[in-house]
Coordinates of C-alpha atoms in Angstrom, one line a residue:
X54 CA 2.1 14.3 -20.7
X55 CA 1.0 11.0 -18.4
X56 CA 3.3 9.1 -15.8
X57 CA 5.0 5.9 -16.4
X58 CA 6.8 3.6 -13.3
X59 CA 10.1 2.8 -14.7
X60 CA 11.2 0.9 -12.1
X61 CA 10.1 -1.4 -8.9
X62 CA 11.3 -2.7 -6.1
X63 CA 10.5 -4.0 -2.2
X64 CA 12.0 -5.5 0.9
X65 CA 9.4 -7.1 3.4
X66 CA 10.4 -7.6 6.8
X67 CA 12.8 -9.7 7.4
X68 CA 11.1 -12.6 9.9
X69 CA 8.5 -14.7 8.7
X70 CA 5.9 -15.7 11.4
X71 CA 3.0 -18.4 10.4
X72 CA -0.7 -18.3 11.4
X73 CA 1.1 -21.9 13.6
X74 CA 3.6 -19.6 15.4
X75 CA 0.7 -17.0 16.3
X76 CA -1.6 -19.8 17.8
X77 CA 1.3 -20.1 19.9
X78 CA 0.8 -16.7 21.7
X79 CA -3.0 -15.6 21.2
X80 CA -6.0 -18.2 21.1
X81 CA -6.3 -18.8 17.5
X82 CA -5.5 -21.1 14.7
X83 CA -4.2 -21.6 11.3
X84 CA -7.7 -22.5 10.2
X85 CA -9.4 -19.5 11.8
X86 CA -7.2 -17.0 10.0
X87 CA -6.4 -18.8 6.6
X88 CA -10.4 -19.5 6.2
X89 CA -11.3 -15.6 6.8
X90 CA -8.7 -13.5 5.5
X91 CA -6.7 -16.1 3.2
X92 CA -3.7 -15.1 4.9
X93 CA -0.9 -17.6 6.1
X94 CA 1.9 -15.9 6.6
X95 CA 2.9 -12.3 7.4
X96 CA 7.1 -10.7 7.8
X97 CA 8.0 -8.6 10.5
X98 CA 11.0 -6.2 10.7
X99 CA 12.6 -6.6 13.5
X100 CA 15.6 -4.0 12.5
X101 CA 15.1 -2.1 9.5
X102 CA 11.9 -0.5 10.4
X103 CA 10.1 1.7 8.7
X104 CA 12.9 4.0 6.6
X105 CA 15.1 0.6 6.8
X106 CA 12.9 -1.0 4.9
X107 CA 11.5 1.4 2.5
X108 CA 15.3 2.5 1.5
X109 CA 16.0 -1.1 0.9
X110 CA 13.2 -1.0 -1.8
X111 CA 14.4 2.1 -3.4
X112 CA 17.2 0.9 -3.8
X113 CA 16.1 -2.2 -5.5
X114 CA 13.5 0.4 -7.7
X115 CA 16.6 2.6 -8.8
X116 CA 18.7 -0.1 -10.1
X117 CA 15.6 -1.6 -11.8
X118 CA 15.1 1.8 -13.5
X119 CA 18.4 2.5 -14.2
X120 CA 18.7 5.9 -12.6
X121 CA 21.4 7.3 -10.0
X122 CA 20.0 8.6 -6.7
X123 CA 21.0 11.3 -7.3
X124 CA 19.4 11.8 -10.1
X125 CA 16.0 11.5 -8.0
X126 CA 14.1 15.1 -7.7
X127 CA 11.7 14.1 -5.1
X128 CA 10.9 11.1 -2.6
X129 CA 7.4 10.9 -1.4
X130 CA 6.5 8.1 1.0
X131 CA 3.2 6.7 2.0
X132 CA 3.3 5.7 5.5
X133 CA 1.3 5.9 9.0
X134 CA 4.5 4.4 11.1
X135 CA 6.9 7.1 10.7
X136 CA 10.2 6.5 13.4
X137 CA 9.8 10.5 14.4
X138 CA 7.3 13.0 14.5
X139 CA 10.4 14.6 12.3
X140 CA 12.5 14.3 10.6
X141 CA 9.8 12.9 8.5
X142 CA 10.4 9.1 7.2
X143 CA 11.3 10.5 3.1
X144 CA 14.2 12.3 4.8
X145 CA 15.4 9.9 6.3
X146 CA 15.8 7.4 3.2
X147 CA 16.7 10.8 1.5
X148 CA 19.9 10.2 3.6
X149 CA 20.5 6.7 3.6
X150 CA 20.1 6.5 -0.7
X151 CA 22.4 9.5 -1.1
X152 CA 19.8 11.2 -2.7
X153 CA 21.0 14.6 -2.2
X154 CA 19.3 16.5 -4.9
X155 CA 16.1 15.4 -3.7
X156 CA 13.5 17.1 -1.8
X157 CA 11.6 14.5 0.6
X158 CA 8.2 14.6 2.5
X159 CA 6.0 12.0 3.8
X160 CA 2.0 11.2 2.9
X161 CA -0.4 9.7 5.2
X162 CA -3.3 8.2 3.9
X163 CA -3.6 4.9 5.6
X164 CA -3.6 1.7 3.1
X165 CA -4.5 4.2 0.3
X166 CA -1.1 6.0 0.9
X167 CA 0.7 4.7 -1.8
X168 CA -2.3 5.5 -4.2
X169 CA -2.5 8.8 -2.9
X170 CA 1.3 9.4 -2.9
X171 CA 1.1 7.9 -6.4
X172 CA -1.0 10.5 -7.7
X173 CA 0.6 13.6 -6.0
X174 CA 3.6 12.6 -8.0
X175 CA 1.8 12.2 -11.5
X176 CA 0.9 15.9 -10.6
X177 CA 4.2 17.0 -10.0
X178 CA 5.3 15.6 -13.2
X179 CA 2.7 17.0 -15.2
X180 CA 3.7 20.2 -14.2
X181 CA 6.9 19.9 -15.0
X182 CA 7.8 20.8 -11.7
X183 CA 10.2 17.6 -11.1
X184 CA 11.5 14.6 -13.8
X185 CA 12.4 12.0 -11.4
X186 CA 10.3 10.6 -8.6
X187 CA 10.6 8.0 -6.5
X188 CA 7.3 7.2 -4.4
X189 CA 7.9 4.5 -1.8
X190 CA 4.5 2.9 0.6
X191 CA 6.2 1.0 3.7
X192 CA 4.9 0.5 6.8
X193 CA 6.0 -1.1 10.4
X194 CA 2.5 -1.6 11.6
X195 CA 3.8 -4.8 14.2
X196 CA 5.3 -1.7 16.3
X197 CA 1.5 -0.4 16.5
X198 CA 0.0 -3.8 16.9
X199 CA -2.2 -5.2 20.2
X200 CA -0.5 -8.5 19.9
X201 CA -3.6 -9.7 22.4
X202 CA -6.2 -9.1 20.3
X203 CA -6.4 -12.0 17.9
X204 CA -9.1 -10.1 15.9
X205 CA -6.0 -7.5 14.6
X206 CA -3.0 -9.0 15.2
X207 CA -3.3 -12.0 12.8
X208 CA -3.8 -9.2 9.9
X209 CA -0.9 -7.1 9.3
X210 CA 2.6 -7.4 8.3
X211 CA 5.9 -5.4 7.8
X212 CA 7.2 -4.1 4.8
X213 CA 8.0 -1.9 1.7
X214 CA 7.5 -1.3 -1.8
X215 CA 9.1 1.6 -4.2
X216 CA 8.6 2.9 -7.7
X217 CA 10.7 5.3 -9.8
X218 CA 8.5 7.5 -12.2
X219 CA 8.9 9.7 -15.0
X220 CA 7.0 11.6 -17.3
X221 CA 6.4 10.5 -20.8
X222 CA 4.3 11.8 -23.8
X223 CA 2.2 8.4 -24.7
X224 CA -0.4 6.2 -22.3
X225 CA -2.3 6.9 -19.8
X226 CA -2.0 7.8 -16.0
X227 CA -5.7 9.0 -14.3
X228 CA -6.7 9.2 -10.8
X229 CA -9.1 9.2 -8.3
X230 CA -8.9 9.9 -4.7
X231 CA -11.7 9.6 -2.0
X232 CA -12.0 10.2 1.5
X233 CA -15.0 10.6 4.4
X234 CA -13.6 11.5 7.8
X235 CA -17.1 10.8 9.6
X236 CA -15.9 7.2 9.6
X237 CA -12.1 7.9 11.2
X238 CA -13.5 5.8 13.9
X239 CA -14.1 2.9 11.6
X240 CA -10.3 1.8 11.8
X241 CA -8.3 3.8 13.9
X242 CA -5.4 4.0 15.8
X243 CA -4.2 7.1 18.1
X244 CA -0.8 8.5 17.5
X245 CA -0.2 8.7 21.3
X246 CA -2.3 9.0 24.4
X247 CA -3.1 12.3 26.3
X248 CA -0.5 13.1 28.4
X249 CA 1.6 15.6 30.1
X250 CA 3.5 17.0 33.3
X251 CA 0.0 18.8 33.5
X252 CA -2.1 15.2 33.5
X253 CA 0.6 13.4 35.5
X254 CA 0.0 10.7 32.4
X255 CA 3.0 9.6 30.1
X256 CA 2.3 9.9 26.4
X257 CA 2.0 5.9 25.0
X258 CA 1.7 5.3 21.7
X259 CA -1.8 3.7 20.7
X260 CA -2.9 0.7 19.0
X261 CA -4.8 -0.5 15.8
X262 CA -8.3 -0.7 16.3
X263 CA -10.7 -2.0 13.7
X264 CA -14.5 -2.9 13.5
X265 CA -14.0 -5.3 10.7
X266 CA -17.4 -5.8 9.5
X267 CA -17.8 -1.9 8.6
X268 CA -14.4 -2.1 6.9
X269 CA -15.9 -5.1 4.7
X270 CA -19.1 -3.0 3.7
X271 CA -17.2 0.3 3.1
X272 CA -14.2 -1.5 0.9
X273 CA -17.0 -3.7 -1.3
X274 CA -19.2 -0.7 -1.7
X275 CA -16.8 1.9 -2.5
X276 CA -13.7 0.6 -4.6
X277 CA -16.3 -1.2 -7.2
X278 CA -17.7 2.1 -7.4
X279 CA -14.6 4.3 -7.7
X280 CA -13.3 1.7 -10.5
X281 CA -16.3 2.0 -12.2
X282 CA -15.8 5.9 -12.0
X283 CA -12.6 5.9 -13.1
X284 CA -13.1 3.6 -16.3
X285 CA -15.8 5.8 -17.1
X286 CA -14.0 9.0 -17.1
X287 CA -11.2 7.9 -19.7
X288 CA -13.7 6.0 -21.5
X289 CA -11.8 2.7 -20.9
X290 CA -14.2 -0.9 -20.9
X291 CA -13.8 -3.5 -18.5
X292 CA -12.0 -5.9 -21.0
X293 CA -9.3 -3.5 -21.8
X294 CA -7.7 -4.0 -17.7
X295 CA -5.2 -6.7 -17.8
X296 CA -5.0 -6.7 -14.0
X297 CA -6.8 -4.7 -10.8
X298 CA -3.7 -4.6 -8.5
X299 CA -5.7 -3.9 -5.1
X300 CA -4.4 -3.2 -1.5
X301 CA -4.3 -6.8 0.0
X302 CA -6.4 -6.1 3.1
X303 CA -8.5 -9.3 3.1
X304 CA -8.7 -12.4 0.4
X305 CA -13.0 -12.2 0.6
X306 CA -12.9 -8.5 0.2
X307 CA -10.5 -8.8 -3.3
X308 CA -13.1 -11.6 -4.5
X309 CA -16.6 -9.6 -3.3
X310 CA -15.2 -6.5 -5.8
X311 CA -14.3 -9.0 -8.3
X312 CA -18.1 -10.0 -8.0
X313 CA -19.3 -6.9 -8.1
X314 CA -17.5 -5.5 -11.1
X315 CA -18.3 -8.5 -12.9
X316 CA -14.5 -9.5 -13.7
X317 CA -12.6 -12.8 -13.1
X318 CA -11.3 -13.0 -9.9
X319 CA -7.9 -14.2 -12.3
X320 CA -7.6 -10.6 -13.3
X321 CA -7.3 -9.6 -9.4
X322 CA -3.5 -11.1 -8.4
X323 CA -2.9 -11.7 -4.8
X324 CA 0.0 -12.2 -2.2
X325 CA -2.0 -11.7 0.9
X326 CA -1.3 -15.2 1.9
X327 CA 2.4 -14.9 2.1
X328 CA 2.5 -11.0 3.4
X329 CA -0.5 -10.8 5.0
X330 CA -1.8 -6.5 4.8
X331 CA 1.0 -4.0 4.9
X332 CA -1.0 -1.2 4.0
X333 CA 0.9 1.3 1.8
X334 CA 3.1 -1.1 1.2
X335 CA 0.8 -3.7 -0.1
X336 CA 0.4 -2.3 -3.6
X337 CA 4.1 -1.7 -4.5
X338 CA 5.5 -5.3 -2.9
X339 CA 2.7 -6.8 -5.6
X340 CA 3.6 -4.8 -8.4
X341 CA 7.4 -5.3 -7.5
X342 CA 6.5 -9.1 -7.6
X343 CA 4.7 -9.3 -11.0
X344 CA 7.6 -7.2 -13.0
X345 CA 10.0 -9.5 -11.5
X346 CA 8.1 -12.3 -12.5
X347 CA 7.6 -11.1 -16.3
X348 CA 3.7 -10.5 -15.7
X349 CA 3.8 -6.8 -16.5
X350 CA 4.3 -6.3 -20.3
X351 CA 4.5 -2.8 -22.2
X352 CA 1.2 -1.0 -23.0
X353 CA -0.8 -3.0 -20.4
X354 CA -3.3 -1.0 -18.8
X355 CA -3.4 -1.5 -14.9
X356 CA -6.1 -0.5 -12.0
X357 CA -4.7 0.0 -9.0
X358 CA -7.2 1.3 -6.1
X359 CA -6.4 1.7 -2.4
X360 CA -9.0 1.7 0.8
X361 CA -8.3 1.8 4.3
X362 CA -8.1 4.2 7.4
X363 CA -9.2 8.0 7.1
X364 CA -11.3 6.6 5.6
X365 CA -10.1 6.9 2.9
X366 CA -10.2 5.1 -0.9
X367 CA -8.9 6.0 -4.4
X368 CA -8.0 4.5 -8.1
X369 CA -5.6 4.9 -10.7
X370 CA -5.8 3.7 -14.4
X371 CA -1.8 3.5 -16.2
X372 CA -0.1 1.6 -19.0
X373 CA 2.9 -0.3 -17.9

């Protein structure tokens, strides 16, 4: 038994802002960004939020796969900017879908999130434990950006992507997931400072912080790597990938594991320049894209790997 996505959908956020329109209030420059991180535009929510925007997607994903909420057995989301410590985010789309027969709970895994949350659900359906799942990444990170720091804030933008998945006899579905917690400090963001009527200090929520450089090594060192593990466990060569579907973290990173696994950079699609990174969401919004567009056809074989805060990194090998 192996997992198939029958169904996509997304909803970035819902304002556009331009690499222009951030010169205007940080000291920076189209050029600057664009030349580093290929980015040149990013959208940011500025109502749905997190579960606004991730039940807009699953929405879209359950009319693509032809399936009544209700029919849904479980929603697992992939985010690190839930709107409350609880209920957690999966509830709350629970209750904005109608999705009453569902059970709900959230995964955080940074940018790997929705390759994590991807995995647990190929699990669950392999066990026979659940038939319909729909596994949403979104994530609000402008609500946990230092919009000062012009080394941060030009990276990230809102949004959300969802699949629905079901289990089938033929394909494949494997997995690999990663993670080394003695670099948590690597790319980090506190969930709120210390603080209490015992320190006198009010609890603030924190912001991104990121040593960019470290990122850059880790992510071209370990998702080549994990890749290479993967298509050596199920025995599958290079040339048999139609596309690596990657977290869109940075434009240079996507082309340094292109390098390094020796693939054209063609096979590795990218939206980075119009989304900038949306971490869990990054992964779904491009895979949303490319079935809309007709790119995805039956019995293509697809990599999609995840790398970001934890740290954490993983792969998965499927057939569309």
């Amino acid at each position: 038994m192996t997992t198939r996505i029958i169904g996509t959908g997304s909803c970035p956020g819902d304002h556009k802002v331009s690499n222009g329109d951030l010169a205007e209030i940080v000291e920076t420059s189209h050029e600057w960004i664009f030349t580093r991180t290929g980015i040149q535009n990013r959208h940011l929510s500025t109502e749905l939020g997190t579960s606004g925007m991730a039940a807009r997607a699953a929405e879209l994903a359950c009319e693509d796969a032809k399936i009544k909420p209700e029919d849904l057995d479980l929603i697992l989301l992939a985010t690190s900017t839930p709107e409350y410590c609880f209920p957690n985010g999966a509830c709350q789309v629970q209750e904005k879908l109608g999705a009453v027969n569902a059970a709900a709970f959230d995964i955080s895994a940074a940018c790997s999130g929705f390759v994590f949350a991807l995995q647990t659900a190929g699990s669950f359906l392999a066990s026979g434990t659940f038939r319909n799942i729909l596994v949403i990444g979104a994530d609000d990170l402008s609500k946990i950006t230092d919009w000062s720091d012009r080394g941060t804030c030009v990276l990230f933008g809102d949004g959300a992507g969802a699949v629905v998945v079901q289990a089938e006899e033929r394909g494949c579905f494997h997995g690999i997931m990663k993670a080394d917690g003695r670099k948590a400090k690597v790319l980090l963001c506190p969930a709120r400072s210390e603080g209490n009527f015992l320190t006198g200090k009010v609890p603030q929520m924190g912001y991104i912080s990121m040593d960019g450089q470290e990122v850059f090594k880790f992510a071209v060192k370990k998702v080549p790597e994990c890749i290479n593990q993967l298509l050596s466990e199920q025995k599958t060569a290079k040339e048999e990938i139609r596309y690596y579907i990657l977290h869109q973290a940075n434009k240079r990173i996507l082309e340094a594991v292109a390098k390094r696994l020796d693939e054209p950079v063609e096979k590795f699609p990218m939206n980075i320049g119009e989304y900038g990174n949306t971490s869990a969401a990054s992964i779904p919004i491009l895979l949303d894209e490319m079935n809309r567009q007709g790119k995805l056809k039956r019995g293509d074989k697809l990599v999609l790997a995840g790398f970001g805060g934890g740290l954490t990194w993983g792969a998965i090998l499927l057939e569309w």
